[in-house]
Coordinates of C-alpha atoms in Angstrom, one line a residue:
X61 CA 22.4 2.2 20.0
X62 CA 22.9 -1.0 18.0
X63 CA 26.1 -0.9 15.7
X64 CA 27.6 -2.8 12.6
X65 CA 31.0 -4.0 12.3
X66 CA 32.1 -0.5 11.0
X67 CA 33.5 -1.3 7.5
X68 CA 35.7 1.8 5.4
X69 CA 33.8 2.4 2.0
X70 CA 34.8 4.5 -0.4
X71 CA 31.5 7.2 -1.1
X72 CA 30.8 10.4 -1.9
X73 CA 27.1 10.3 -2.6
X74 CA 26.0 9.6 1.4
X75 CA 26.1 12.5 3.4
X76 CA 23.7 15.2 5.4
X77 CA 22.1 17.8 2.9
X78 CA 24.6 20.4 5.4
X79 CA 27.4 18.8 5.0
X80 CA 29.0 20.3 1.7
X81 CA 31.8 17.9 2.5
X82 CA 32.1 14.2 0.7
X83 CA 32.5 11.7 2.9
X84 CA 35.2 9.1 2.2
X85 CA 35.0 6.4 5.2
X86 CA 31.6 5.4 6.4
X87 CA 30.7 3.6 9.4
X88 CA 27.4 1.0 9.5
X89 CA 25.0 1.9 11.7
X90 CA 21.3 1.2 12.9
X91 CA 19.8 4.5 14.7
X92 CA 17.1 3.6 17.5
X93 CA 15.7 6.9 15.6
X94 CA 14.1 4.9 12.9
X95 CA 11.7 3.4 15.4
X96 CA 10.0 7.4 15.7
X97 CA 10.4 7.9 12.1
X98 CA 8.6 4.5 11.6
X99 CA 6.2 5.9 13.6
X100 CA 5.4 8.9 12.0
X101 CA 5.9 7.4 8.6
X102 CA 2.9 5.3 9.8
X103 CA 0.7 8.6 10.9
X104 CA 0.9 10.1 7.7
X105 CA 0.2 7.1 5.9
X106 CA -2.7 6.1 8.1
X107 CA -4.4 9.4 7.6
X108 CA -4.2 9.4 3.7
X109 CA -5.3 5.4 3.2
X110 CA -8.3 6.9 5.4
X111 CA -10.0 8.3 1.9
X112 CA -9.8 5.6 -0.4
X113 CA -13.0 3.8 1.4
X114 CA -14.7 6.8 2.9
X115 CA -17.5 7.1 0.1
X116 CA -17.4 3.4 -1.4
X117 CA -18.0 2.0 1.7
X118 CA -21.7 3.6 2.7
X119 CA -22.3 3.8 -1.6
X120 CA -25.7 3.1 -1.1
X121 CA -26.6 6.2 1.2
X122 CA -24.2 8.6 -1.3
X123 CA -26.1 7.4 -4.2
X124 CA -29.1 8.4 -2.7
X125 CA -28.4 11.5 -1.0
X126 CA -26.7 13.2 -3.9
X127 CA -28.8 11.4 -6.8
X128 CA -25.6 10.0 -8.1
X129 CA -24.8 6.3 -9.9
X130 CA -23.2 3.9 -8.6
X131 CA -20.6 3.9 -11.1
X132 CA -19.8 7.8 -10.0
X133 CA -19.3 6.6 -6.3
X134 CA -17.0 4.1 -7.2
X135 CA -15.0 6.6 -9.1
X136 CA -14.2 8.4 -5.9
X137 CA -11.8 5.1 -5.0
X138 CA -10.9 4.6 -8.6
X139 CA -9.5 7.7 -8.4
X140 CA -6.4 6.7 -6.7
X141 CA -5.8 4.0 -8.8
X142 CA -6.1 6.0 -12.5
X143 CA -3.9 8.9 -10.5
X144 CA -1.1 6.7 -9.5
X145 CA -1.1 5.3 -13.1
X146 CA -1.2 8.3 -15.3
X147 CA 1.9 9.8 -12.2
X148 CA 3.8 7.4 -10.6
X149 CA 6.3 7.8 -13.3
X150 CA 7.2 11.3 -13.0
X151 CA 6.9 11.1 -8.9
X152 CA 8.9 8.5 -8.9
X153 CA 11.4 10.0 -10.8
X154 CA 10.8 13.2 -8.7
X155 CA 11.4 10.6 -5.1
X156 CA 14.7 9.4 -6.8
X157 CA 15.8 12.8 -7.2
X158 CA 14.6 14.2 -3.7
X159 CA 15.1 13.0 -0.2
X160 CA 12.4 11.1 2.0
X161 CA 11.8 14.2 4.3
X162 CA 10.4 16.2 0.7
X163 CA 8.6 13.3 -0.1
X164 CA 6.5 13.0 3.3
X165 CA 6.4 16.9 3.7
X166 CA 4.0 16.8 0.0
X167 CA 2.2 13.6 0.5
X168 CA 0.9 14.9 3.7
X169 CA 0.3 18.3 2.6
X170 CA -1.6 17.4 -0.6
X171 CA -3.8 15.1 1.8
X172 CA -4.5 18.0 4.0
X173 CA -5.5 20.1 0.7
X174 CA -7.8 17.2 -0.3
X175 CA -9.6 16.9 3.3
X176 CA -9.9 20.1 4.0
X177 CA -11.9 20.5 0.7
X178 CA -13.8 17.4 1.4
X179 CA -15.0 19.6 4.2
X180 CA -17.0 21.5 2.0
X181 CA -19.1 19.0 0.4
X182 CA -21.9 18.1 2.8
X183 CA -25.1 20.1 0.1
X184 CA -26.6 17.7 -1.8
X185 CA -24.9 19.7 -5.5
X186 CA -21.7 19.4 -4.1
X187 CA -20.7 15.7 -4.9
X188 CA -17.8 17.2 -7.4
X189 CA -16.2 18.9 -4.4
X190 CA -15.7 15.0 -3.3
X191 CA -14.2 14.0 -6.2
X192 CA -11.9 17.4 -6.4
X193 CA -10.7 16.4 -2.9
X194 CA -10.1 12.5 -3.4
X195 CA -8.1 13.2 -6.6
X196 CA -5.3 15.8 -4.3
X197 CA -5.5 12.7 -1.7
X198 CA -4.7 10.7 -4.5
X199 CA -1.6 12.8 -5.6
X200 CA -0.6 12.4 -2.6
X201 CA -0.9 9.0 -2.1
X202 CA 1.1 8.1 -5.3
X203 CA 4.4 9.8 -3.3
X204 CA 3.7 7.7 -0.2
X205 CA 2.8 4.3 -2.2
X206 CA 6.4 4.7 -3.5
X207 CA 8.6 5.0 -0.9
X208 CA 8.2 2.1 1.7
X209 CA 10.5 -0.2 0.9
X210 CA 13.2 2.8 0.4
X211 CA 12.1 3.9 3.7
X212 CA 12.8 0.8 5.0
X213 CA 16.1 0.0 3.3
X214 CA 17.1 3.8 4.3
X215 CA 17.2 3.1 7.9
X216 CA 17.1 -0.3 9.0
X217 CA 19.9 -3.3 9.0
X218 CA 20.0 -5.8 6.6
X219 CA 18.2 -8.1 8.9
X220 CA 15.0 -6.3 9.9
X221 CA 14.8 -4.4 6.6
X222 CA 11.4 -7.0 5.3
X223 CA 10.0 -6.4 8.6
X224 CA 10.6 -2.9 8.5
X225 CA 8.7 -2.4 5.5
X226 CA 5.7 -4.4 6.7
X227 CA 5.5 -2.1 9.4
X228 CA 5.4 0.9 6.7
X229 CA 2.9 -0.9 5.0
X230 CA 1.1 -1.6 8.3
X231 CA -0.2 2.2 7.9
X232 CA -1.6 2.1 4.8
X233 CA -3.6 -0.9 5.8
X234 CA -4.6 0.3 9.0
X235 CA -6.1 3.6 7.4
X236 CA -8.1 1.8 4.7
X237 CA -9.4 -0.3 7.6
X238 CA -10.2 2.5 9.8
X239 CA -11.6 4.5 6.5
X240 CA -14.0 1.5 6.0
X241 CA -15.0 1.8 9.9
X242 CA -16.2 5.2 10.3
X243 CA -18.5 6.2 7.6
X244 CA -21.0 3.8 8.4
X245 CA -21.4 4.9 11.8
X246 CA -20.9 8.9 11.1
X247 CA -23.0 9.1 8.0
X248 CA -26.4 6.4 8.5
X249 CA -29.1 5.0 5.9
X250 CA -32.0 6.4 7.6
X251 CA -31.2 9.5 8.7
X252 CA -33.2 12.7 7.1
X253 CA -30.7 14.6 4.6
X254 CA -30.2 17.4 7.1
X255 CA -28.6 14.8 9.2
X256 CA -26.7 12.8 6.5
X257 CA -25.1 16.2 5.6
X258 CA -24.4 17.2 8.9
X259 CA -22.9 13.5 9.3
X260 CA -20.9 14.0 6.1
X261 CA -19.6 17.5 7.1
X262 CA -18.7 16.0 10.0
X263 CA -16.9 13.4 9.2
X264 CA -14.5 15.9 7.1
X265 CA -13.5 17.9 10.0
X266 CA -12.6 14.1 11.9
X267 CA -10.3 13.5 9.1
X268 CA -9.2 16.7 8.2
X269 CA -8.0 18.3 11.8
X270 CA -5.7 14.9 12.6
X271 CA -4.2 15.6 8.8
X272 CA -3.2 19.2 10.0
X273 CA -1.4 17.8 13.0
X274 CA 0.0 15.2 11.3
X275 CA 1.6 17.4 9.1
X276 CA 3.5 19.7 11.4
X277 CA 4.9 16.5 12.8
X278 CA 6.0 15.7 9.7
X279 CA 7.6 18.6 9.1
X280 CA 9.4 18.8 12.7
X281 CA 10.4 15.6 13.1
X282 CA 10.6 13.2 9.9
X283 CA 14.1 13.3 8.8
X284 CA 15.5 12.7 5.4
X285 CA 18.1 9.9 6.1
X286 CA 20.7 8.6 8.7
X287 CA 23.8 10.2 9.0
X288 CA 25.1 7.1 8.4
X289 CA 24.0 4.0 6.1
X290 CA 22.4 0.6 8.1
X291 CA 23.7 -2.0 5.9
X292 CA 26.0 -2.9 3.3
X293 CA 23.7 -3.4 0.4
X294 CA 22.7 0.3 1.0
X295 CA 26.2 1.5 1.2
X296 CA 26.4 -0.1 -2.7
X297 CA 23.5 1.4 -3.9
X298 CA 24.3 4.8 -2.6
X299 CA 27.8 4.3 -4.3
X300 CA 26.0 3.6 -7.6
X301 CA 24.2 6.7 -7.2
X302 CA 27.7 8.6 -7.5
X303 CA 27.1 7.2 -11.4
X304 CA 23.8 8.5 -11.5
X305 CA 21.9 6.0 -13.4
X306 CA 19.3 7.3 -15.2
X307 CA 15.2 6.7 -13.8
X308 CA 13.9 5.0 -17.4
X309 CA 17.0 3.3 -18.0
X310 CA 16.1 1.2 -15.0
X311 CA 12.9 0.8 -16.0
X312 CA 13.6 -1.1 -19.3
X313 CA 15.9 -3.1 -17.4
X314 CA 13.1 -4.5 -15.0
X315 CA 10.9 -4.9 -18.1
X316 CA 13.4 -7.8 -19.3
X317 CA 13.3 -9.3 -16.0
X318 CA 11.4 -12.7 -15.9
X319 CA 11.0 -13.0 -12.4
X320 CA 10.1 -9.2 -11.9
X321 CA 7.8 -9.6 -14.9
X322 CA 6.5 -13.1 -13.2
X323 CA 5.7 -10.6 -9.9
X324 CA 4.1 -8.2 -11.3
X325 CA 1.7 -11.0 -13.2
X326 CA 1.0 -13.1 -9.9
X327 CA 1.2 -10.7 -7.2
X328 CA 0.0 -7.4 -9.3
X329 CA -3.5 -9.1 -10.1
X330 CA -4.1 -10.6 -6.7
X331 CA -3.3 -7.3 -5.0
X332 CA -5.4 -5.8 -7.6
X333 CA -8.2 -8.3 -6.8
X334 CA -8.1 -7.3 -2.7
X335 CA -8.4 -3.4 -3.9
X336 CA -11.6 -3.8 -6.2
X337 CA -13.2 -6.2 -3.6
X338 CA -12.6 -2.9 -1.2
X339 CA -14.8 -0.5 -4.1
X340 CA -17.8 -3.7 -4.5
X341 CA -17.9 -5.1 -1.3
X342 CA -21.0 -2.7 -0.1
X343 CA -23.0 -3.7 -2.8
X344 CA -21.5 -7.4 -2.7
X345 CA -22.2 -7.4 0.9
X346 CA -26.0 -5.3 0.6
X347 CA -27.1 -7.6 -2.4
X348 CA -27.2 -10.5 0.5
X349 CA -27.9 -8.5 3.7
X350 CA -29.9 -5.5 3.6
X351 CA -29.2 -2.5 6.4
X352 CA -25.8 -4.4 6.7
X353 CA -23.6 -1.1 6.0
X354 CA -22.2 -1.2 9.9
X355 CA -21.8 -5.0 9.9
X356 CA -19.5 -4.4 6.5
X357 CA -17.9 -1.4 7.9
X358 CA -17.0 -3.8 11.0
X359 CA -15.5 -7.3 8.7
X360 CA -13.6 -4.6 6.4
X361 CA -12.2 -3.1 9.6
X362 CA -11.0 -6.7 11.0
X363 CA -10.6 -7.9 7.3
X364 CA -7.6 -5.2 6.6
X365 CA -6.5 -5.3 10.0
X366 CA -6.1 -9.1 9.7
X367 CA -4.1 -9.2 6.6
X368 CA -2.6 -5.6 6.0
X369 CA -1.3 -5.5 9.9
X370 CA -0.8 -9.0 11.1
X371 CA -0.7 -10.7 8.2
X372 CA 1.9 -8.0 6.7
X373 CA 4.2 -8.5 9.5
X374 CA 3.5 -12.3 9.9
X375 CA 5.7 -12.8 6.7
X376 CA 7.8 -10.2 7.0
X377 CA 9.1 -11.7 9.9
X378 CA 9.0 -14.7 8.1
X379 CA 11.0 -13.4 4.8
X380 CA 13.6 -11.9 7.6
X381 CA 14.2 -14.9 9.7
X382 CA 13.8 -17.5 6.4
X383 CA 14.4 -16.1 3.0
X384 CA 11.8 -18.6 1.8
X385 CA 10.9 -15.9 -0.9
X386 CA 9.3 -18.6 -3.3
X387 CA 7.7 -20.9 -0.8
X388 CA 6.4 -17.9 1.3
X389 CA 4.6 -16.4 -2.0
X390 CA 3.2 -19.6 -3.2
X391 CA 1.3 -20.7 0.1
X392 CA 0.0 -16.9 0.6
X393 CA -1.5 -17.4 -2.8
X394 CA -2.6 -20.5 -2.5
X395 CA -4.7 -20.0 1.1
X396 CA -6.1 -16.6 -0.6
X397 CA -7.8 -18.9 -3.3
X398 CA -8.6 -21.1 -0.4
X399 CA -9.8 -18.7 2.0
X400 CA -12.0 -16.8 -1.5
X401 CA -14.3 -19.7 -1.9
X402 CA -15.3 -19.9 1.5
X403 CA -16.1 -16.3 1.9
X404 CA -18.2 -16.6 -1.4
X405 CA -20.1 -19.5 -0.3
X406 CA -20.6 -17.5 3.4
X407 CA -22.2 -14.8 1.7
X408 CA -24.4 -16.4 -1.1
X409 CA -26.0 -18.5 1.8
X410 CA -26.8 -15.4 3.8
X411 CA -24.9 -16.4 7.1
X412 CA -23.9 -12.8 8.5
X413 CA -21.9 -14.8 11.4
X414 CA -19.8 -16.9 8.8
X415 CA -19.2 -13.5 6.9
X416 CA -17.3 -12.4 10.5
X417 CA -15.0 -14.8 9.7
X418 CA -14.6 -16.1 6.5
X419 CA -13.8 -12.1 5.0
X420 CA -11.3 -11.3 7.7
X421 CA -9.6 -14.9 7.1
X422 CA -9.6 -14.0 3.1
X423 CA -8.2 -10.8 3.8
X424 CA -5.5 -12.3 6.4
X425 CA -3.6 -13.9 3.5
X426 CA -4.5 -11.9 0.6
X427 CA -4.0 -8.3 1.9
X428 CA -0.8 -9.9 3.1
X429 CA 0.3 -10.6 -0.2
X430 CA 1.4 -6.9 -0.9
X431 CA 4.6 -7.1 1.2
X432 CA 5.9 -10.2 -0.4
X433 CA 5.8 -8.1 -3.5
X434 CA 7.3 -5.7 -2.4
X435 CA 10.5 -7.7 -0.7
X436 CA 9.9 -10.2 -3.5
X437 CA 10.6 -8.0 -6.4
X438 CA 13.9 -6.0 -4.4
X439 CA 15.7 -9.2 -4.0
X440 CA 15.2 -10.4 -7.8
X441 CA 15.8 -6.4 -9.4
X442 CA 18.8 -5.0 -6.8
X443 CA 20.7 -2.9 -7.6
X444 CA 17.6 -1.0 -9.1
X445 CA 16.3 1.5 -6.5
X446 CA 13.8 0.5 -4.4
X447 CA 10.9 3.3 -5.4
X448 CA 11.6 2.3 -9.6
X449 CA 10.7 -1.5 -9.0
X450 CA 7.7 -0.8 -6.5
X451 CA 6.3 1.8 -8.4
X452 CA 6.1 -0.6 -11.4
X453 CA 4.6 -3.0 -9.0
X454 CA 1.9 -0.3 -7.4
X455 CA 0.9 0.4 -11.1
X456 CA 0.3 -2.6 -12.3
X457 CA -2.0 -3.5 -8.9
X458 CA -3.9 -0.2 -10.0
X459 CA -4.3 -0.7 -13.4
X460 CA -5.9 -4.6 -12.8
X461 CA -7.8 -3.2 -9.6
X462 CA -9.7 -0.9 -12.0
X463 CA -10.2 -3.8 -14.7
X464 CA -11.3 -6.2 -12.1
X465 CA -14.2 -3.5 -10.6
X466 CA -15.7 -3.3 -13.7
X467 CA -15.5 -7.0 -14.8
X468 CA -16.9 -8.1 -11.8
X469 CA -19.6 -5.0 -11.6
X470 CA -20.6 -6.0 -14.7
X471 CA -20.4 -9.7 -14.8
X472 CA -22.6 -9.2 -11.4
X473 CA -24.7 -7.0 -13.2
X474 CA -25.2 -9.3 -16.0
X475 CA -24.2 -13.1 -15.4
X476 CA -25.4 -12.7 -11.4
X477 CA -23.0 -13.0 -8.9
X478 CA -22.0 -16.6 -9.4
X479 CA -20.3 -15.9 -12.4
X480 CA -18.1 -12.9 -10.7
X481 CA -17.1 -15.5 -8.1
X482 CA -16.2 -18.0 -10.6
X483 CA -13.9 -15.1 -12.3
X484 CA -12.1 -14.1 -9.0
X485 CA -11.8 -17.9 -7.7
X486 CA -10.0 -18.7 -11.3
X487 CA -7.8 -15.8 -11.4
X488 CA -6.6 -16.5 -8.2
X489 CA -5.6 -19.7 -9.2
X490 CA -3.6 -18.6 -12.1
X491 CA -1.8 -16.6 -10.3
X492 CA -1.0 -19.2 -7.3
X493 CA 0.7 -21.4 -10.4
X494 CA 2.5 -18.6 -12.1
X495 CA 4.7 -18.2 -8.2
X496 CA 6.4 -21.3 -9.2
X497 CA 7.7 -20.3 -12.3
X498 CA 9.7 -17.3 -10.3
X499 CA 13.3 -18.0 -9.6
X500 CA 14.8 -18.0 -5.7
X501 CA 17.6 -15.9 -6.9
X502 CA 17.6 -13.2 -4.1
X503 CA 20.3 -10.6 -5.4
X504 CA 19.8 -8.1 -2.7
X505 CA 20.4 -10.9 0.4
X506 CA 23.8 -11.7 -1.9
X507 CA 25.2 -8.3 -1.7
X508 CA 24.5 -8.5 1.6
X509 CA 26.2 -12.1 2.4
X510 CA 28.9 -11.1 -0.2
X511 CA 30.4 -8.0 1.8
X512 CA 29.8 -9.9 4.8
X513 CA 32.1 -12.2 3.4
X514 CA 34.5 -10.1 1.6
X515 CA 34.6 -8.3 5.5
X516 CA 35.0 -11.5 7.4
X517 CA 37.9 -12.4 5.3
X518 CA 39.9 -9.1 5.6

């Protein structure tokens, strides 16, 4: 078991929810436990990132078989995003006031709810039923969306704590890509509607059976917290919570934080960019190459895998080993806008190899970028708890994801698909400039260097 220079602190607020006794002296320590927890933090968010593509992804065969628009089907990814907007405020509130263990034990269960319904929906008449289900995977979603970094900061060292939560966010990336995988293969264009229902019923019982399992696990094994704290900047916030700051407080203060403010602009719109390209990119990619719904499934697959797991980790590592916050975010950005136009061009001069590559290399640095928000925006708002300052960040990544589908639906729609390009390509590069007007003033890493010092010296 790896252990901190143990360190007295004075705390009440960290102890076991069956220990009615404070405790006044706490030791530092990293448990090799949080390597399962990570694990099955990853299960249960692997399984709920699963819905957000399952319909968008084969759109054109769901339009057809239920005699639905477009615009409905896209709604059944929108959902998460309009749901995490209208709640991530109260949940979040509701994750600051409740322990991790709470928090896993109803984001899993209100997946289950929404799979098992999803089960269900297979007639032709029963396209509400899918939109029922997505929204209680979406509820459930906002509570997972919320916690990774506090996972991460929760129980692992000061040093591994940005890798850490690139790992958390692994899972979420991993199920969207595994979400965009299977439809295409389980539920086919030219198959009678006997069979495309069958295929669609069928592919509720794949994700719904895993959900059930998961969710036992999670209740077994997931544990709230360590029984003792894994770095010093932990051990401060969890003194502050003696004080019991209160939730919106802390949100005002973020809102009259430049740099925060800066991250949300930058990082917020390009992370909202990645997530509508996820709800067009069947009729992006159909537009150019017709019976292509397996090819897509197969680049979206590589695409998030590329970004959202390597990538994710990639600068996580990075942000550990470095702290090159500023120069980390501004190159990511910069090789998304890069990496844009050369997937544009790929696809509007029909090469299906080039697409192979070009989408997975576009994805590899801007599905990547959602970390470096994350880690970004703790070190310019600590003390403020992790799931206040992400939550803020998750909004605002919804709330442009569901602008940016319909600008670019419609400016397809209307201008041709040039002109939606040109709008992605120059928002991108807004974005990329507005990185270097955030400060490198990482207040999180000097706590950390602070007590090490203020320990070093005693």
């Amino acid at each position: 078991m790896k252990k901190f220079k143990s360190q007295p602190v004075h705390i009440a607020a960290f102890k076991m929810e069956h220990d009615p006794e404070p405790t006044t002296n706490v030791e530092m320590k990293v448990y090799r436990y949080r390597w399962v927890q990570l694990f099955i933090f990853c299960l249960f968010t692997v399984i709920n990132f699963m819905q957000f593509l399952q319909f968008t992804i084969i759109a054109n065969v769901i339009t057809k078989y239920y005699g639905v628009d477009t615009s409905l089907v896209d709604i059944s990814g929108l959902v998460f995003f309009v749901v995490y907007i209208v709640l991530f405020l109260p949940i979040s509130f509701l994750i600051e006031k409740y322990n991790l263990k709470v928090t896993a034990i109803v984001s899993t269960g209100l997946t289950l709810v929404g799979n098992v319904i999803k089960i269900f929906c297979g007639h032709p008449d029963r396209f509400y039923l899918i939109l029922i289900g997505q929204t209680f995977c979406a509820i459930g979603q906002v509570y997972m969306l919320s916690i990774p970094t506090k996972f991460a900061s929760t129980w692992f060292g000061a040093n591994e704590v940005s890798t850490a939560c690139a790992l958390a966010v692994l899972g979420t990336q991993l199920g969207a890509a595994l979400g965009a995988l299977f439809p295409p293969f389980l539920v086919t264009k030219g198959e009678t509607d006997e069979q495309i229902g069958n295929g669609i019923f069928n592919m509720g019982l794949l994700y719904a059976v895993p959900t059930g399992v998961i969710f036992l696990i999670v209740i077994l094994f997931f544990r709230a917290r360590p029984k003792l704290p894994p770095s010093r900047s932990q051990v401060q916030l969890l003194t502050q919570s003696e004080e019991d700051p209160k939730f919106f407080q802390n949100c005002k203060t973020l809102l009259k934080n430049k740099d925060y403010l800066l991250i949300l602009f930058s990082f917020g719109i390009t992370s909202g960019l990645w997530n509508s390209f996820g709800i067009v990119v069947n009729t992006l990619y159909i537009t150019y190459f017709p019976n292509g719904e397996k090819d897509i499934g197969i680049i979206s697959l590589t695409a998030i895998i590329a970004g959202g797991c390597f990538g994710n980790v990639l600068w996580g590592h990075i942000l550990d080993k470095y702290h090159l916050f500023k120069k980390t975010a501004f190159a990511v950005l910069t090789f998304s806008s890069i990496t844009y136009v050369l997937m544009a061009c790929s696809i509007m001069l029909k090469s299906r190899i080039a697409t192979y590559f070009t989408i997975p290399i576009f994805g590899f640095f801007t599905a990547s970028s959602l970390v470096i928000s994350y880690e970004y925006a703790l070190e310019v708002t600590y003390p403020i708890p992790e799931s206040v300052s992400c939550s803020l960040v998750n909004a605002f990544i919804f709330l442009f994801g569901i602008i940016a589908t319909y600008v670019i639906e419609g400016l397809m729609d209307s201008a041709g698909h040039l002109a939606a390009h040109i709008f992605v390509f120059s928002t991108f590069i807004i974005c990329t400039i507005t990185t270097l007007f955030i400060s490198s003033n990482l207040k999180r890493r000097e706590a950390n260097l602070a007590s090490n010092a203020e320990t070093d010296a005693r």
